[in-house]
mmCIF file of C-alpha atoms and ligand atoms in Angstrom:
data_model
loop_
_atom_site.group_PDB
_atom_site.id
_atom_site.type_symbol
_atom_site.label_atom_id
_atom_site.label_comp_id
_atom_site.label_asym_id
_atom_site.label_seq_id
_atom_site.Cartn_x
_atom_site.Cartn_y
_atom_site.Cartn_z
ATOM 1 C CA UNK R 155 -11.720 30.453 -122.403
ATOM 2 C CA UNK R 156 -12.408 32.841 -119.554
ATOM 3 C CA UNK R 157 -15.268 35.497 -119.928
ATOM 4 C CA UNK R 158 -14.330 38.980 -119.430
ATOM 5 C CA UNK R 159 -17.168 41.694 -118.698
ATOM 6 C CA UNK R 160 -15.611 45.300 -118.277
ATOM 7 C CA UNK R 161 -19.513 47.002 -116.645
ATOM 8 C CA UNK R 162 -19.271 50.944 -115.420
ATOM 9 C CA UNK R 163 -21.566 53.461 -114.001
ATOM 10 C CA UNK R 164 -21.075 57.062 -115.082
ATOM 11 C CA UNK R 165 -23.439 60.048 -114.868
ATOM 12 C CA UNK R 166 -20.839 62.657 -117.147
ATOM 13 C CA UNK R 167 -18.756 60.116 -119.384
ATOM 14 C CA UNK R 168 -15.232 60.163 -116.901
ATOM 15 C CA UNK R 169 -15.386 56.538 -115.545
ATOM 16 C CA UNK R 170 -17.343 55.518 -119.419
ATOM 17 C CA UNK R 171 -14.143 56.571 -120.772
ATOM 18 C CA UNK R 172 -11.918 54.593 -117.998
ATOM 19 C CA UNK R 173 -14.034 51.958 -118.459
ATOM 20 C CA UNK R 174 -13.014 52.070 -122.498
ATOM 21 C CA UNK R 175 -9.451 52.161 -122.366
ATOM 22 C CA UNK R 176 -9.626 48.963 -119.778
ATOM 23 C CA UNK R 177 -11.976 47.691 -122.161
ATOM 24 C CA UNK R 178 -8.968 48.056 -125.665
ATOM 25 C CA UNK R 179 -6.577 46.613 -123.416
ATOM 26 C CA UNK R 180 -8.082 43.300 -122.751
ATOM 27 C CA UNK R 181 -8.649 40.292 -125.339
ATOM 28 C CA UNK R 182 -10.821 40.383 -127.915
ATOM 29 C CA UNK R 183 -14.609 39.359 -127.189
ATOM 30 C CA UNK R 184 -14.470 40.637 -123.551
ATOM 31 C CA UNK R 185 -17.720 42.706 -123.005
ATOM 32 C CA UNK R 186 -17.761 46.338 -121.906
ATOM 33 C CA UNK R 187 -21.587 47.788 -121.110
ATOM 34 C CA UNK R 188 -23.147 49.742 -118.619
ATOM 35 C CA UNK R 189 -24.804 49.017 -115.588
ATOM 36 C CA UNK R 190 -28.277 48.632 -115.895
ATOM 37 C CA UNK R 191 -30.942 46.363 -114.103
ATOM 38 C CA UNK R 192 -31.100 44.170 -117.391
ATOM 39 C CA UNK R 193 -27.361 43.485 -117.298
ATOM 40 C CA UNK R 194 -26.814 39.731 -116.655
ATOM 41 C CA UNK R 195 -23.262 38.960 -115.388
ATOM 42 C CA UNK R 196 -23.891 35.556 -114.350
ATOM 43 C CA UNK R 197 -21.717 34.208 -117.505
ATOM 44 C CA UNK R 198 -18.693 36.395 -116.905
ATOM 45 C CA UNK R 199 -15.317 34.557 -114.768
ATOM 46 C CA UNK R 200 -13.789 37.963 -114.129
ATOM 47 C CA UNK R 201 -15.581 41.320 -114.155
ATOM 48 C CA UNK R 202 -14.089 44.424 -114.239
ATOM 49 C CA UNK R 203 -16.895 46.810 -112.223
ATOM 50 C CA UNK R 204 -16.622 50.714 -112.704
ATOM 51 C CA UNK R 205 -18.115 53.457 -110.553
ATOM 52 C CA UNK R 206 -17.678 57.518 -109.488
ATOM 53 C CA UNK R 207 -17.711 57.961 -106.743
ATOM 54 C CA UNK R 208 -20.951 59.781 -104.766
ATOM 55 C CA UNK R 209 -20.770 60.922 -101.330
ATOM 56 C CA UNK R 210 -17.945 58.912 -100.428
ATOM 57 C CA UNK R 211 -18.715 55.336 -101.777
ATOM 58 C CA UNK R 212 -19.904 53.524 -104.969
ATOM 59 C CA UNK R 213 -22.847 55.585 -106.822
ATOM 60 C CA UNK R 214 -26.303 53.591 -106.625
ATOM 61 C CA UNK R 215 -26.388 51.732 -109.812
ATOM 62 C CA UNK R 216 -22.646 50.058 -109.231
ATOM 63 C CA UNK R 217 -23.326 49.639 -105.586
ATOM 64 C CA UNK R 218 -26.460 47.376 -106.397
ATOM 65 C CA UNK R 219 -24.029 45.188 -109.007
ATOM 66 C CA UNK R 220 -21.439 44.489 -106.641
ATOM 67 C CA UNK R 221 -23.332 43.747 -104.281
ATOM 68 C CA UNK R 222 -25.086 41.401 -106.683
ATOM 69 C CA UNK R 223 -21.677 39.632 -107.711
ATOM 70 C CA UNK R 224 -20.888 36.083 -106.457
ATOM 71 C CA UNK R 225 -18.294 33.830 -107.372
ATOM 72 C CA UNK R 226 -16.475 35.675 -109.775
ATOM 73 C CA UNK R 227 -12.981 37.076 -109.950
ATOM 74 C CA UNK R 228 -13.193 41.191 -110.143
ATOM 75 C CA UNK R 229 -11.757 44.285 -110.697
ATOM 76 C CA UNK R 230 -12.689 47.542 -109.382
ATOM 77 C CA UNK R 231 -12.408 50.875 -110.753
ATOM 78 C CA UNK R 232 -13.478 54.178 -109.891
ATOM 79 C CA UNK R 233 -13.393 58.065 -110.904
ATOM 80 C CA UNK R 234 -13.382 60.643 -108.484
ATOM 81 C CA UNK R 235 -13.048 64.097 -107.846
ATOM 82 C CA UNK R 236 -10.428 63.971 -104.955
ATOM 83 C CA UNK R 237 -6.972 63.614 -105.727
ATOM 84 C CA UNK R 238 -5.092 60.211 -105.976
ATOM 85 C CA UNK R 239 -3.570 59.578 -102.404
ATOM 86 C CA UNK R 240 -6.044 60.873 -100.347
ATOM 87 C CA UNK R 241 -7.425 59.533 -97.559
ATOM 88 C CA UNK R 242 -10.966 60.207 -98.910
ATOM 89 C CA UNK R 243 -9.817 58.341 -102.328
ATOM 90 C CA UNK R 244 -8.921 55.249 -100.289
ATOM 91 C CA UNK R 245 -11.705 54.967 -98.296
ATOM 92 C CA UNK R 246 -13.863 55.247 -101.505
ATOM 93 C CA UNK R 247 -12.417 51.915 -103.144
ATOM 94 C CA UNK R 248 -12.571 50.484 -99.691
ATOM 95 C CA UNK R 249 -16.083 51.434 -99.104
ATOM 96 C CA UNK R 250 -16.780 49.669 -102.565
ATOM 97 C CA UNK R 251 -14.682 46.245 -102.163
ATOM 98 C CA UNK R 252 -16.521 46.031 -99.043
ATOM 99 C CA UNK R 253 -20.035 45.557 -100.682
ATOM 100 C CA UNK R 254 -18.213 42.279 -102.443
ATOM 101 C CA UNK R 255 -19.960 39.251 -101.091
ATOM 102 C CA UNK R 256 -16.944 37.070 -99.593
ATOM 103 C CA UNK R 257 -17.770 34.157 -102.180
ATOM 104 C CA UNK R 258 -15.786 36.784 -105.113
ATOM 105 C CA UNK R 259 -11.960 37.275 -105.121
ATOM 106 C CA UNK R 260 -10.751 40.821 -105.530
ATOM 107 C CA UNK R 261 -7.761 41.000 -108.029
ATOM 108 C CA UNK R 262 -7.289 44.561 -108.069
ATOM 109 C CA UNK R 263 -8.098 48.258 -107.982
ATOM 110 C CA UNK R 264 -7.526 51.022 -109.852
ATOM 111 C CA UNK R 265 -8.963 55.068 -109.782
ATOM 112 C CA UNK R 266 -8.292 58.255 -111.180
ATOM 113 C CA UNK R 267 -9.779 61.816 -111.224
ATOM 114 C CA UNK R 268 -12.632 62.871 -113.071
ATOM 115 C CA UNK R 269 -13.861 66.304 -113.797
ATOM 116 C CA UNK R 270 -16.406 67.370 -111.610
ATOM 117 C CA UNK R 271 -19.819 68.410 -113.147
ATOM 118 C CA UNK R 272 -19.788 72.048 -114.164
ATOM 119 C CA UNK R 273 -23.643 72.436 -113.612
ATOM 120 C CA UNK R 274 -22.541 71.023 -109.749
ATOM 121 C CA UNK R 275 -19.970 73.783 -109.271
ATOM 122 C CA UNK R 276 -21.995 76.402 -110.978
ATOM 123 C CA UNK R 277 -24.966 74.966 -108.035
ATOM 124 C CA UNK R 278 -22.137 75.415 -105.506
ATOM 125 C CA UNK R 279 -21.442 78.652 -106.311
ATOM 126 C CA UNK R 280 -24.783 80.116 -104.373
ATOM 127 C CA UNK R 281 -23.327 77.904 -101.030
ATOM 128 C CA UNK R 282 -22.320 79.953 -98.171
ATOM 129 C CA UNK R 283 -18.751 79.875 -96.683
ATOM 130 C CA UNK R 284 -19.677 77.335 -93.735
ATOM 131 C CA UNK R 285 -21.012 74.851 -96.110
ATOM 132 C CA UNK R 286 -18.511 71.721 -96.855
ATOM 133 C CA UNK R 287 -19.056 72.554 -100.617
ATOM 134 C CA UNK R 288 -18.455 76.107 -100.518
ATOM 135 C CA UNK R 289 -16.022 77.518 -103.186
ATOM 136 C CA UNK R 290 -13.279 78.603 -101.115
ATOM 137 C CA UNK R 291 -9.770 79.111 -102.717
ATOM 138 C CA UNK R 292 -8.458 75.598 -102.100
ATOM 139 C CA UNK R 293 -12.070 74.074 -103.137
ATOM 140 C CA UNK R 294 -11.572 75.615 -106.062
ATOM 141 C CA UNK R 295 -7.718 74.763 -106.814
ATOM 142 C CA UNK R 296 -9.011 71.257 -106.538
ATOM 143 C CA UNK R 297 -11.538 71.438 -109.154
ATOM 144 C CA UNK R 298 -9.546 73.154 -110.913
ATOM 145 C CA UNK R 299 -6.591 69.910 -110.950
ATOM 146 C CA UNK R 300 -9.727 67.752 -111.300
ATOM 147 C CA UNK R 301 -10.833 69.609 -114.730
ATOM 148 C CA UNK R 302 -8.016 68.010 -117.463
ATOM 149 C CA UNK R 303 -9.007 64.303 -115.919
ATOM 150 C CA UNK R 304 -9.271 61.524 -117.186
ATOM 151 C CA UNK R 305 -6.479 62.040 -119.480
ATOM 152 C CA UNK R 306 -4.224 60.643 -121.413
ATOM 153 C CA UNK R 307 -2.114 59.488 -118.593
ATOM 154 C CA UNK R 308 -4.792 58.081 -116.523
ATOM 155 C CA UNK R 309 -6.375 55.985 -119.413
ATOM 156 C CA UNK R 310 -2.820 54.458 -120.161
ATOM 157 C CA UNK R 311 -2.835 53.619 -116.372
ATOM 158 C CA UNK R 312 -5.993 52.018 -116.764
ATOM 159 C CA UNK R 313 -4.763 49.620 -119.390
ATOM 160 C CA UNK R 314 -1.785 48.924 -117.791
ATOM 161 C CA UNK R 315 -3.886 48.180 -115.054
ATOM 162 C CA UNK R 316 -6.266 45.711 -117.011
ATOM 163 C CA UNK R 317 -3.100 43.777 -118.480
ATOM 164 C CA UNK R 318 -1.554 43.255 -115.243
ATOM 165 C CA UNK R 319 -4.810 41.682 -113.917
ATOM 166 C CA UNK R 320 -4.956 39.506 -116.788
ATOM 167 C CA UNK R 321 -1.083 38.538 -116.097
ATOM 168 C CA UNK R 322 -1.952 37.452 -112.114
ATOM 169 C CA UNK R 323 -4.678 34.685 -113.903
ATOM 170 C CA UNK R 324 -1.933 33.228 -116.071
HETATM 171 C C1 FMN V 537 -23.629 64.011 -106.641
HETATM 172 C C2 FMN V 537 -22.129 63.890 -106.716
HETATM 173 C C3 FMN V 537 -21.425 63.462 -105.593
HETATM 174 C C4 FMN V 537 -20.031 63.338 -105.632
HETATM 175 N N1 FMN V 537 -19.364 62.918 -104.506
HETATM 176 C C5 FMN V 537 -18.007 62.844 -104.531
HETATM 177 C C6 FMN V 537 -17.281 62.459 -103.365
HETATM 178 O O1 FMN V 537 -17.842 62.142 -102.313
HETATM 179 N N2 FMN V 537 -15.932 62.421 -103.436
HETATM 180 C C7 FMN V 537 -15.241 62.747 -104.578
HETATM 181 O O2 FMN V 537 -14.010 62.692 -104.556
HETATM 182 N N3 FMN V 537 -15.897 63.095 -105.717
HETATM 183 C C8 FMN V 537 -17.259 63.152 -105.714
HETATM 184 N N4 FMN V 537 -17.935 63.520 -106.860
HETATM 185 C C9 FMN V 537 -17.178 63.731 -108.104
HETATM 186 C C10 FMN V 537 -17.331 62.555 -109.070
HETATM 187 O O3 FMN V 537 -17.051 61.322 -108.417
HETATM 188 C C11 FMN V 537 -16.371 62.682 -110.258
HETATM 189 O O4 FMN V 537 -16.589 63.890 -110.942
HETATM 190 C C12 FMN V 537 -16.511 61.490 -111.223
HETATM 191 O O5 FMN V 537 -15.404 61.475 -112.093
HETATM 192 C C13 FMN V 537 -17.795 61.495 -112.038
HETATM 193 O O6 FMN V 537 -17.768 60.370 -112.896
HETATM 194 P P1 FMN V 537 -18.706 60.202 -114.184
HETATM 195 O O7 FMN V 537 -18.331 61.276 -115.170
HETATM 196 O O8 FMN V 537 -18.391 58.838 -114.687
HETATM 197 O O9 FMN V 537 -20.125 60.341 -113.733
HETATM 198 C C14 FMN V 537 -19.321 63.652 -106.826
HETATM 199 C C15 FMN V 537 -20.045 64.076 -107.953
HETATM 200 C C16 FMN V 537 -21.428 64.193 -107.918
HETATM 201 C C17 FMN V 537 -22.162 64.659 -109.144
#
């Protein structure tokens, strides 16, 4: 029977809770843990491997488990702050399937907002106008679209996501 791992990275619980509702949808005994050093994913056929997204790409932790996969069917999925169909949202998953060692086979991808950290904005809030961060109106109208995510919506995506994964191995 083929071993399932569902592994995430999350600093504030979005892509944890992503990583959750992929995790119901799949057959029972598939694994869902974080990311840590100790994490062995040698036994696992297909991996599902969750991230949010930090300055553009994978954050540290994920980055250093994809780019420790080989062999193995995955998955990717990622939280974000930007909206879906961005540019900047694309070039995150790409940046992230890149760091896949050519031996793997990439099934699939899937992403959704996540809130962004309220101590982060309350930190931006000192920036000046010039700064990339700064709060201007349309910063802030982002953030503000960003706040209700993931929800309901998105984690029904996600398992619709996981099941049709599972359906391209059948
Ligand atoms: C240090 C830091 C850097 C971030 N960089 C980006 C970024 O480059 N692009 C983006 O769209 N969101 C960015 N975000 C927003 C997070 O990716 C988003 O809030 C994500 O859902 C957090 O997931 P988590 O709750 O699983 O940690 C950043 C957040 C933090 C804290």
């Amino acid at each position: 029977m083929m071993k399932i791992l569902v592994m995430y990275s999350s600093l504030t619980g979005n892509t944890a809770k992503v990583a959750a509702a992929i995790h119901t949808a799949l057959p029972s005994g598939s694994v869902l843990a974080k990311i840590t050093p100790q994490l062995d994913m040698r036994n696992y056929d297909l991996i599902f491997a969750g991230f949010w997204v930090d300055k553009g790409t994978a954050d540290q932790a994920a980055k250093t488990a994809l780019l420790g996969l080989q062999n193995k069917k995955v998955a990717l999925f990622a939280t974000l702050g930007a909206a879906p169909n961005t540019i900047h949202a694309q070039n995150c998953l790409q940046e992230a399937a890149a760091l896949l060692h050519e031996s793997n086979t990439l099934l699939g991808s899937y992403y959704c907002q996540g809130k962004i950290d309220p101590q982060l904005l309350e930190r931006f809030k000192s920036l000046t106008a010039d700064h990339p961060h700064a709060l201007t109106p349309e910063a802030t109208a982002r953030h503000q679209a960003a706040a209700t995510h993931p929800d309901a919506a998105d984690l029904q995506a996600a398992g619709i996501f996981a099941k049709n994964i599972l359906a391209k191995l059948l």
